[in-house]
mmCIF file of C-alpha atoms in Angstrom:
data_model
loop_
_atom_site.group_PDB
_atom_site.id
_atom_site.type_symbol
_atom_site.label_atom_id
_atom_site.label_comp_id
_atom_site.label_asym_id
_atom_site.label_seq_id
_atom_site.Cartn_x
_atom_site.Cartn_y
_atom_site.Cartn_z
ATOM 1 C CA MET D 1102 -8.774 -4.900 20.987
ATOM 2 C CA ILE D 1103 -9.970 -1.744 18.839
ATOM 3 C CA GLU D 1104 -12.738 -2.555 16.551
ATOM 4 C CA ALA D 1105 -11.501 -2.232 12.781
ATOM 5 C CA ALA D 1106 -15.162 -0.670 12.054
ATOM 6 C CA ALA D 1107 -14.841 2.102 14.430
ATOM 7 C CA ASP D 1108 -11.172 3.111 12.969
ATOM 8 C CA PRO D 1109 -11.709 2.388 9.257
ATOM 9 C CA LEU D 1110 -8.975 3.287 6.293
ATOM 10 C CA VAL D 1111 -11.199 5.733 4.338
ATOM 11 C CA ILE D 1112 -10.245 6.101 0.602
ATOM 12 C CA ALA D 1113 -12.188 8.106 -1.899
ATOM 13 C CA GLY D 1114 -14.905 8.249 0.365
ATOM 14 C CA LYS D 1115 -15.253 4.453 0.991
ATOM 15 C CA PRO D 1116 -14.287 2.728 4.431
ATOM 16 C CA TYR D 1117 -12.312 -0.125 4.777
ATOM 17 C CA ARG D 1118 -11.795 -2.166 7.970
ATOM 18 C CA SER D 1119 -8.435 -3.832 6.576
ATOM 19 C CA ARG D 1120 -5.464 -1.785 6.625
ATOM 20 C CA LEU D 1121 -3.431 -4.231 4.656
ATOM 21 C CA LEU D 1122 -3.570 -4.074 1.014
ATOM 22 C CA THR D 1123 -2.062 -6.958 -1.095
ATOM 23 C CA GLY D 1124 -0.766 -7.340 -4.518
ATOM 24 C CA THR D 1125 -1.944 -10.429 -6.562
ATOM 25 C CA GLY D 1126 1.330 -11.037 -8.715
ATOM 26 C CA LYS D 1127 4.171 -13.770 -7.978
ATOM 27 C CA PHE D 1128 2.188 -16.463 -6.514
ATOM 28 C CA LYS D 1129 2.411 -19.815 -7.710
ATOM 29 C CA ASP D 1130 -1.184 -19.890 -8.771
ATOM 30 C CA LEU D 1131 -4.539 -18.308 -8.715
ATOM 31 C CA ASP D 1132 -5.631 -20.581 -5.615
ATOM 32 C CA GLU D 1133 -2.511 -19.649 -3.419
ATOM 33 C CA THR D 1134 -3.592 -15.872 -4.495
ATOM 34 C CA ARG D 1135 -7.160 -16.451 -3.064
ATOM 35 C CA ARG D 1136 -5.867 -17.932 0.093
ATOM 36 C CA ALA D 1137 -3.373 -15.928 0.623
ATOM 37 C CA THR D 1138 -5.595 -12.837 0.153
ATOM 38 C CA GLU D 1139 -8.207 -14.541 2.463
ATOM 39 C CA ALA D 1140 -5.539 -14.862 5.245
ATOM 40 C CA ALA D 1141 -4.508 -11.406 4.679
ATOM 41 C CA GLY D 1142 -7.915 -10.040 5.406
ATOM 42 C CA ALA D 1143 -7.362 -7.681 2.709
ATOM 43 C CA GLN D 1144 -10.275 -5.577 1.013
ATOM 44 C CA ILE D 1145 -8.300 -3.920 -1.605
ATOM 45 C CA VAL D 1146 -6.182 -5.956 -3.921
ATOM 46 C CA THR D 1147 -3.769 -4.393 -6.448
ATOM 47 C CA VAL D 1148 -3.689 -5.715 -9.993
ATOM 48 C CA ALA D 1149 -0.991 -5.249 -12.882
ATOM 49 C CA ILE D 1150 -2.982 -4.727 -15.844
ATOM 50 C CA ARG D 1151 -0.347 -5.134 -18.338
ATOM 51 C CA ARG D 1152 0.722 -8.453 -16.741
ATOM 52 C CA THR D 1153 -2.645 -10.004 -15.286
ATOM 53 C CA ASN D 1154 -5.885 -11.355 -17.172
ATOM 54 C CA ILE D 1155 -8.922 -9.458 -15.883
ATOM 55 C CA GLY D 1156 -10.894 -10.277 -19.008
ATOM 56 C CA GLN D 1157 -8.682 -8.898 -21.329
ATOM 57 C CA ASN D 1158 -7.564 -12.490 -22.558
ATOM 58 C CA PRO D 1159 -10.876 -14.567 -23.021
ATOM 59 C CA GLY D 1160 -10.141 -18.215 -22.722
ATOM 60 C CA GLU D 1161 -7.172 -17.858 -19.875
ATOM 61 C CA PRO D 1162 -7.373 -17.991 -16.290
ATOM 62 C CA ASN D 1163 -9.030 -14.612 -15.066
ATOM 63 C CA LEU D 1164 -8.310 -13.331 -11.529
ATOM 64 C CA LEU D 1165 -11.377 -12.020 -11.179
ATOM 65 C CA ASP D 1166 -12.840 -15.650 -10.832
ATOM 66 C CA VAL D 1167 -11.094 -16.114 -7.588
ATOM 67 C CA LEU D 1168 -11.003 -12.481 -6.193
ATOM 68 C CA PRO D 1169 -14.390 -10.942 -7.404
ATOM 69 C CA PRO D 1170 -15.059 -7.337 -7.608
ATOM 70 C CA ASP D 1171 -18.390 -7.874 -5.754
ATOM 71 C CA LYS D 1172 -16.075 -9.175 -2.542
ATOM 72 C CA TYR D 1173 -12.910 -6.885 -3.115
ATOM 73 C CA THR D 1174 -12.054 -3.437 -4.303
ATOM 74 C CA ILE D 1175 -9.962 -4.081 -7.619
ATOM 75 C CA LEU D 1176 -6.992 -1.645 -7.765
ATOM 76 C CA PRO D 1177 -5.491 -1.560 -11.125
ATOM 77 C CA ASN D 1178 -1.995 -0.557 -11.266
ATOM 78 C CA THR D 1179 0.427 0.643 -13.699
ATOM 79 C CA ALA D 1180 3.216 -1.505 -12.983
ATOM 80 C CA GLY D 1181 5.863 -1.853 -15.655
ATOM 81 C CA CYS D 1182 4.990 1.516 -16.996
ATOM 82 C CA TYR D 1183 8.154 4.125 -17.757
ATOM 83 C CA THR D 1184 6.488 6.857 -19.170
ATOM 84 C CA ALA D 1185 3.578 9.265 -18.284
ATOM 85 C CA ASP D 1186 1.623 8.480 -21.602
ATOM 86 C CA ASP D 1187 1.845 4.770 -20.958
ATOM 87 C CA ALA D 1188 0.460 4.823 -17.338
ATOM 88 C CA VAL D 1189 -2.511 6.998 -18.352
ATOM 89 C CA ARG D 1190 -3.183 4.697 -21.402
ATOM 90 C CA THR D 1191 -3.005 1.803 -18.758
ATOM 91 C CA CYS D 1192 -5.524 3.281 -16.620
ATOM 92 C CA ARG D 1193 -7.959 4.336 -19.229
ATOM 93 C CA LEU D 1194 -7.980 0.432 -20.446
ATOM 94 C CA ALA D 1195 -8.504 -0.726 -16.877
ATOM 95 C CA ARG D 1196 -11.545 2.018 -16.869
ATOM 96 C CA GLU D 1197 -12.958 0.058 -19.829
ATOM 97 C CA LEU D 1198 -12.447 -3.551 -18.457
ATOM 98 C CA LEU D 1199 -13.857 -2.875 -15.143
ATOM 99 C CA ASP D 1200 -16.963 -1.054 -16.342
ATOM 100 C CA GLY D 1201 -16.261 2.484 -15.585
ATOM 101 C CA HIS D 1202 -13.741 1.880 -12.327
ATOM 102 C CA LYS D 1203 -12.314 4.995 -11.297
ATOM 103 C CA LEU D 1204 -9.982 3.941 -8.471
ATOM 104 C CA VAL D 1205 -6.284 3.268 -9.806
ATOM 105 C CA LYS D 1206 -2.818 3.064 -8.331
ATOM 106 C CA LEU D 1207 -0.291 4.840 -10.463
ATOM 107 C CA GLU D 1208 3.316 4.131 -10.635
ATOM 108 C CA VAL D 1209 5.868 5.419 -13.332
ATOM 109 C CA LEU D 1210 9.115 3.815 -12.874
ATOM 110 C CA GLY D 1211 12.456 5.559 -13.672
ATOM 111 C CA ASP D 1212 14.553 2.490 -14.249
ATOM 112 C CA GLN D 1213 14.713 -1.327 -14.253
ATOM 113 C CA LYS D 1214 17.494 -1.620 -12.210
ATOM 114 C CA THR D 1215 16.134 -0.046 -8.926
ATOM 115 C CA LEU D 1216 12.570 0.395 -9.879
ATOM 116 C CA TYR D 1217 12.683 3.866 -8.093
ATOM 117 C CA PRO D 1218 9.534 6.159 -9.625
ATOM 118 C CA ASP D 1219 10.351 8.834 -12.032
ATOM 119 C CA VAL D 1220 8.843 11.356 -9.811
ATOM 120 C CA VAL D 1221 8.557 13.983 -12.966
ATOM 121 C CA ALA D 1222 6.465 11.698 -14.922
ATOM 122 C CA THR D 1223 4.596 10.404 -12.023
ATOM 123 C CA LEU D 1224 3.365 14.205 -11.465
ATOM 124 C CA ALA D 1225 2.993 14.720 -15.017
ATOM 125 C CA ALA D 1226 0.557 11.440 -15.178
ATOM 126 C CA ALA D 1227 -1.221 12.054 -11.763
ATOM 127 C CA GLU D 1228 -2.438 15.579 -13.067
ATOM 128 C CA THR D 1229 -3.646 14.285 -16.304
ATOM 129 C CA LEU D 1230 -5.655 11.319 -14.441
ATOM 130 C CA VAL D 1231 -7.022 13.606 -11.840
ATOM 131 C CA LYS D 1232 -8.254 15.902 -14.551
ATOM 132 C CA ASP D 1233 -9.700 12.782 -16.170
ATOM 133 C CA GLY D 1234 -12.128 11.838 -13.066
ATOM 134 C CA PHE D 1235 -9.830 9.106 -11.633
ATOM 135 C CA ASP D 1236 -9.268 8.552 -8.007
ATOM 136 C CA VAL D 1237 -5.673 8.138 -8.039
ATOM 137 C CA MET D 1238 -3.544 6.423 -5.385
ATOM 138 C CA VAL D 1239 0.021 7.094 -6.373
ATOM 139 C CA TYR D 1240 3.294 5.479 -5.691
ATOM 140 C CA THR D 1241 6.217 7.703 -5.128
ATOM 141 C CA SER D 1242 9.699 8.286 -3.178
ATOM 142 C CA ASP D 1243 9.703 9.165 0.569
ATOM 143 C CA ASP D 1244 10.225 12.733 -0.130
ATOM 144 C CA PRO D 1245 7.788 14.924 1.952
ATOM 145 C CA ILE D 1246 7.656 18.019 -0.537
ATOM 146 C CA LEU D 1247 6.581 15.481 -3.476
ATOM 147 C CA CYS D 1248 4.171 13.471 -1.420
ATOM 148 C CA LYS D 1249 2.672 16.907 -0.406
ATOM 149 C CA ARG D 1250 2.577 18.055 -4.071
ATOM 150 C CA LEU D 1251 0.816 14.876 -5.206
ATOM 151 C CA GLU D 1252 -1.657 15.362 -2.531
ATOM 152 C CA ASP D 1253 -2.164 19.121 -3.743
ATOM 153 C CA ILE D 1254 -2.802 17.854 -7.546
ATOM 154 C CA GLY D 1255 -5.896 15.819 -6.120
ATOM 155 C CA CYS D 1256 -4.709 12.150 -5.420
ATOM 156 C CA VAL D 1257 -6.718 10.431 -2.928
ATOM 157 C CA ALA D 1258 -3.860 8.547 -1.067
ATOM 158 C CA VAL D 1259 0.034 8.939 -1.435
ATOM 159 C CA MET D 1260 2.157 5.777 -1.271
ATOM 160 C CA PRO D 1261 5.686 6.333 -0.467
ATOM 161 C CA LEU D 1262 8.326 3.597 -0.581
ATOM 162 C CA ALA D 1263 9.523 2.214 2.470
ATOM 163 C CA ALA D 1264 12.514 0.874 0.508
ATOM 164 C CA PRO D 1265 13.159 -0.195 -3.178
ATOM 165 C CA ILE D 1266 10.482 -2.426 -4.728
ATOM 166 C CA GLY D 1267 10.595 -6.222 -3.612
ATOM 167 C CA SER D 1268 13.987 -5.626 -1.606
ATOM 168 C CA GLY D 1269 12.612 -6.524 1.893
ATOM 169 C CA LEU D 1270 14.863 -3.961 3.444
ATOM 170 C CA GLY D 1271 11.896 -2.450 5.911
ATOM 171 C CA VAL D 1272 11.215 1.213 6.368
ATOM 172 C CA GLN D 1273 14.850 2.689 5.746
ATOM 173 C CA ASN D 1274 13.856 6.487 6.492
ATOM 174 C CA ARG D 1275 11.471 6.929 9.418
ATOM 175 C CA TYR D 1276 12.146 10.488 9.848
ATOM 176 C CA ASN D 1277 10.640 11.037 5.982
ATOM 177 C CA LEU D 1278 7.546 8.968 6.849
ATOM 178 C CA ILE D 1279 6.875 10.744 10.099
ATOM 179 C CA GLU D 1280 7.178 14.074 8.302
ATOM 180 C CA ILE D 1281 4.840 12.701 5.253
ATOM 181 C CA VAL D 1282 2.422 11.474 7.787
ATOM 182 C CA GLU D 1283 2.446 14.854 10.039
ATOM 183 C CA ASN D 1284 1.577 17.058 7.075
ATOM 184 C CA ALA D 1285 -0.872 14.893 4.884
ATOM 185 C CA LYS D 1286 -4.875 15.190 4.859
ATOM 186 C CA VAL D 1287 -5.123 12.071 2.922
ATOM 187 C CA PRO D 1288 -4.014 8.532 3.751
ATOM 188 C CA ILE D 1289 -0.392 7.577 3.606
ATOM 189 C CA ILE D 1290 0.272 4.045 2.634
ATOM 190 C CA VAL D 1291 3.661 2.682 2.732
ATOM 191 C CA ASP D 1292 4.174 1.135 -0.784
ATOM 192 C CA ALA D 1293 7.507 -1.435 -1.467
ATOM 193 C CA GLY D 1294 10.332 -2.791 0.680
ATOM 194 C CA VAL D 1295 8.416 -4.285 3.340
ATOM 195 C CA GLY D 1296 10.090 -7.654 4.173
ATOM 196 C CA THR D 1297 8.624 -9.320 7.148
ATOM 197 C CA ALA D 1298 5.784 -8.535 9.862
ATOM 198 C CA SER D 1299 8.105 -6.140 11.930
ATOM 199 C CA ASP D 1300 8.683 -3.891 9.064
ATOM 200 C CA ALA D 1301 4.650 -3.421 8.536
ATOM 201 C CA ALA D 1302 4.113 -2.733 12.201
ATOM 202 C CA ILE D 1303 6.869 -0.240 12.289
ATOM 203 C CA ALA D 1304 5.259 1.462 9.297
ATOM 204 C CA MET D 1305 1.888 1.663 11.375
ATOM 205 C CA GLU D 1306 3.383 2.464 14.571
ATOM 206 C CA LEU D 1307 4.818 5.654 12.867
ATOM 207 C CA GLY D 1308 1.392 6.866 11.957
ATOM 208 C CA CYS D 1309 1.073 5.597 8.521
ATOM 209 C CA ASP D 1310 -2.695 4.633 7.442
ATOM 210 C CA GLY D 1311 -1.814 1.197 5.719
ATOM 211 C CA VAL D 1312 0.666 -0.809 4.089
ATOM 212 C CA LEU D 1313 0.639 -2.239 0.472
ATOM 213 C CA MET D 1314 2.661 -5.487 0.016
ATOM 214 C CA ASN D 1315 3.067 -8.295 -2.661
ATOM 215 C CA THR D 1316 6.762 -9.809 -2.730
ATOM 216 C CA ALA D 1317 6.749 -9.925 1.076
ATOM 217 C CA ILE D 1318 4.004 -12.448 1.120
ATOM 218 C CA ALA D 1319 4.203 -14.065 -2.378
ATOM 219 C CA GLY D 1320 7.896 -14.684 -2.022
ATOM 220 C CA ALA D 1321 7.805 -16.206 1.556
ATOM 221 C CA ARG D 1322 8.341 -19.679 2.105
ATOM 222 C CA ASP D 1323 4.584 -20.136 3.163
ATOM 223 C CA PRO D 1324 2.454 -17.113 1.572
ATOM 224 C CA VAL D 1325 -0.550 -17.846 3.406
ATOM 225 C CA LEU D 1326 1.258 -18.176 6.806
ATOM 226 C CA MET D 1327 2.992 -14.785 5.896
ATOM 227 C CA ALA D 1328 -0.289 -13.131 4.801
ATOM 228 C CA SER D 1329 -1.810 -14.025 8.410
ATOM 229 C CA ALA D 1330 1.175 -12.620 10.296
ATOM 230 C CA MET D 1331 1.193 -9.524 8.020
ATOM 231 C CA ARG D 1332 -2.484 -9.005 9.002
ATOM 232 C CA LYS D 1333 -1.816 -9.241 12.782
ATOM 233 C CA ALA D 1334 1.329 -6.835 12.452
ATOM 234 C CA ILE D 1335 -0.730 -4.253 10.886
ATOM 235 C CA GLU D 1336 -3.413 -4.529 13.625
ATOM 236 C CA ALA D 1337 -0.929 -4.493 16.430
ATOM 237 C CA GLY D 1338 1.042 -1.554 14.606
ATOM 238 C CA ARG D 1339 -2.261 0.476 14.146
ATOM 239 C CA GLU D 1340 -3.266 -0.343 18.000
ATOM 240 C CA ALA D 1341 0.283 0.732 19.166
ATOM 241 C CA PHE D 1342 0.376 4.171 17.238
ATOM 242 C CA ARG D 1343 -3.573 5.105 18.744
ATOM 243 C CA ALA D 1344 -2.276 3.980 22.184
ATOM 244 C CA GLY D 1345 0.730 6.337 21.999
ATOM 245 C CA ARG D 1346 4.024 4.998 23.077
ATOM 246 C CA ILE D 1347 6.181 5.785 26.200
ATOM 247 C CA PRO D 1348 8.967 8.404 25.594
ATOM 248 C CA ARG D 1349 12.426 7.196 25.111
ATOM 249 C CA LYS D 1350 14.658 7.619 27.877
ATOM 250 C CA ARG D 1351 18.423 7.457 28.163
ATOM 251 C CA PHE D 1352 18.395 6.018 31.673
ATOM 252 C CA ALA D 1353 16.025 3.476 33.599
ATOM 253 C CA SER D 1354 12.973 4.527 35.033
ATOM 254 C CA ALA D 1355 11.292 2.021 38.006
ATOM 255 C CA SER D 1356 8.305 0.516 37.107
ATOM 256 C CA SER D 1357 7.183 0.243 40.788
ATOM 257 C CA PRO D 1358 7.283 3.325 43.308
ATOM 258 C CA VAL D 1359 10.270 3.904 45.289
ATOM 259 C CA ASP D 1360 8.218 5.738 48.007
ATOM 260 C CA GLY D 1361 6.920 3.908 50.845
ATOM 261 C CA LEU D 1362 8.908 0.824 50.631
ATOM 262 C CA ILE D 1363 8.276 -1.881 53.364
ATOM 263 C CA GLY D 1364 11.472 -2.580 55.479
#
């Protein structure tokens, strides 16, 4: 087995052994959130600033009590934002709450039905945040041109969707993801649409640097067990990518040599 320490995921100059990033919403309580995060082996956990208490509501349960920043990299996200201004404002709030924290996940949604990103607003918000000193990981569509543009702006990771948020449909456009990966100089992390372990493995086998998921784990019948399955799938998919799969062939190819047969 390949040691994760020898093949780290590097984001904004910091290495991580885990390539599975997890969300913190939709769990039944904070204890389940903690147990699923531990089972996933995640080191980066994303937090919806507009929906989760990380200190802005004194007296209420605080996520940071079960997922402390000295153990996990907290990744504030702008979930629920539909304008560039709202997204920028949310990131700045996160920076204040987390004592100058710079790493954020940007998402600007286009509509409530599909939850597809508003790519025009996403580009505008990304430019503003990068200029303001943030390390931006950005959720976007699986458009190779757009992903490259976001990289050129200065985003530290680009996060194309596999399918609509929460859909569980898995990777719907492998060819776009391959194109994005092959032309990227920053980590490409699949974000949204994963439903089960095989979906995560496929994303990694295509060469993606990691996968971020929430619903696929939190919405499972046994979230902690699914988190464990996802961890193994990410590791297996990464090893398969590094090992290099055999070419696909139309016809059979014998496993044993045909020369020198006995009898």
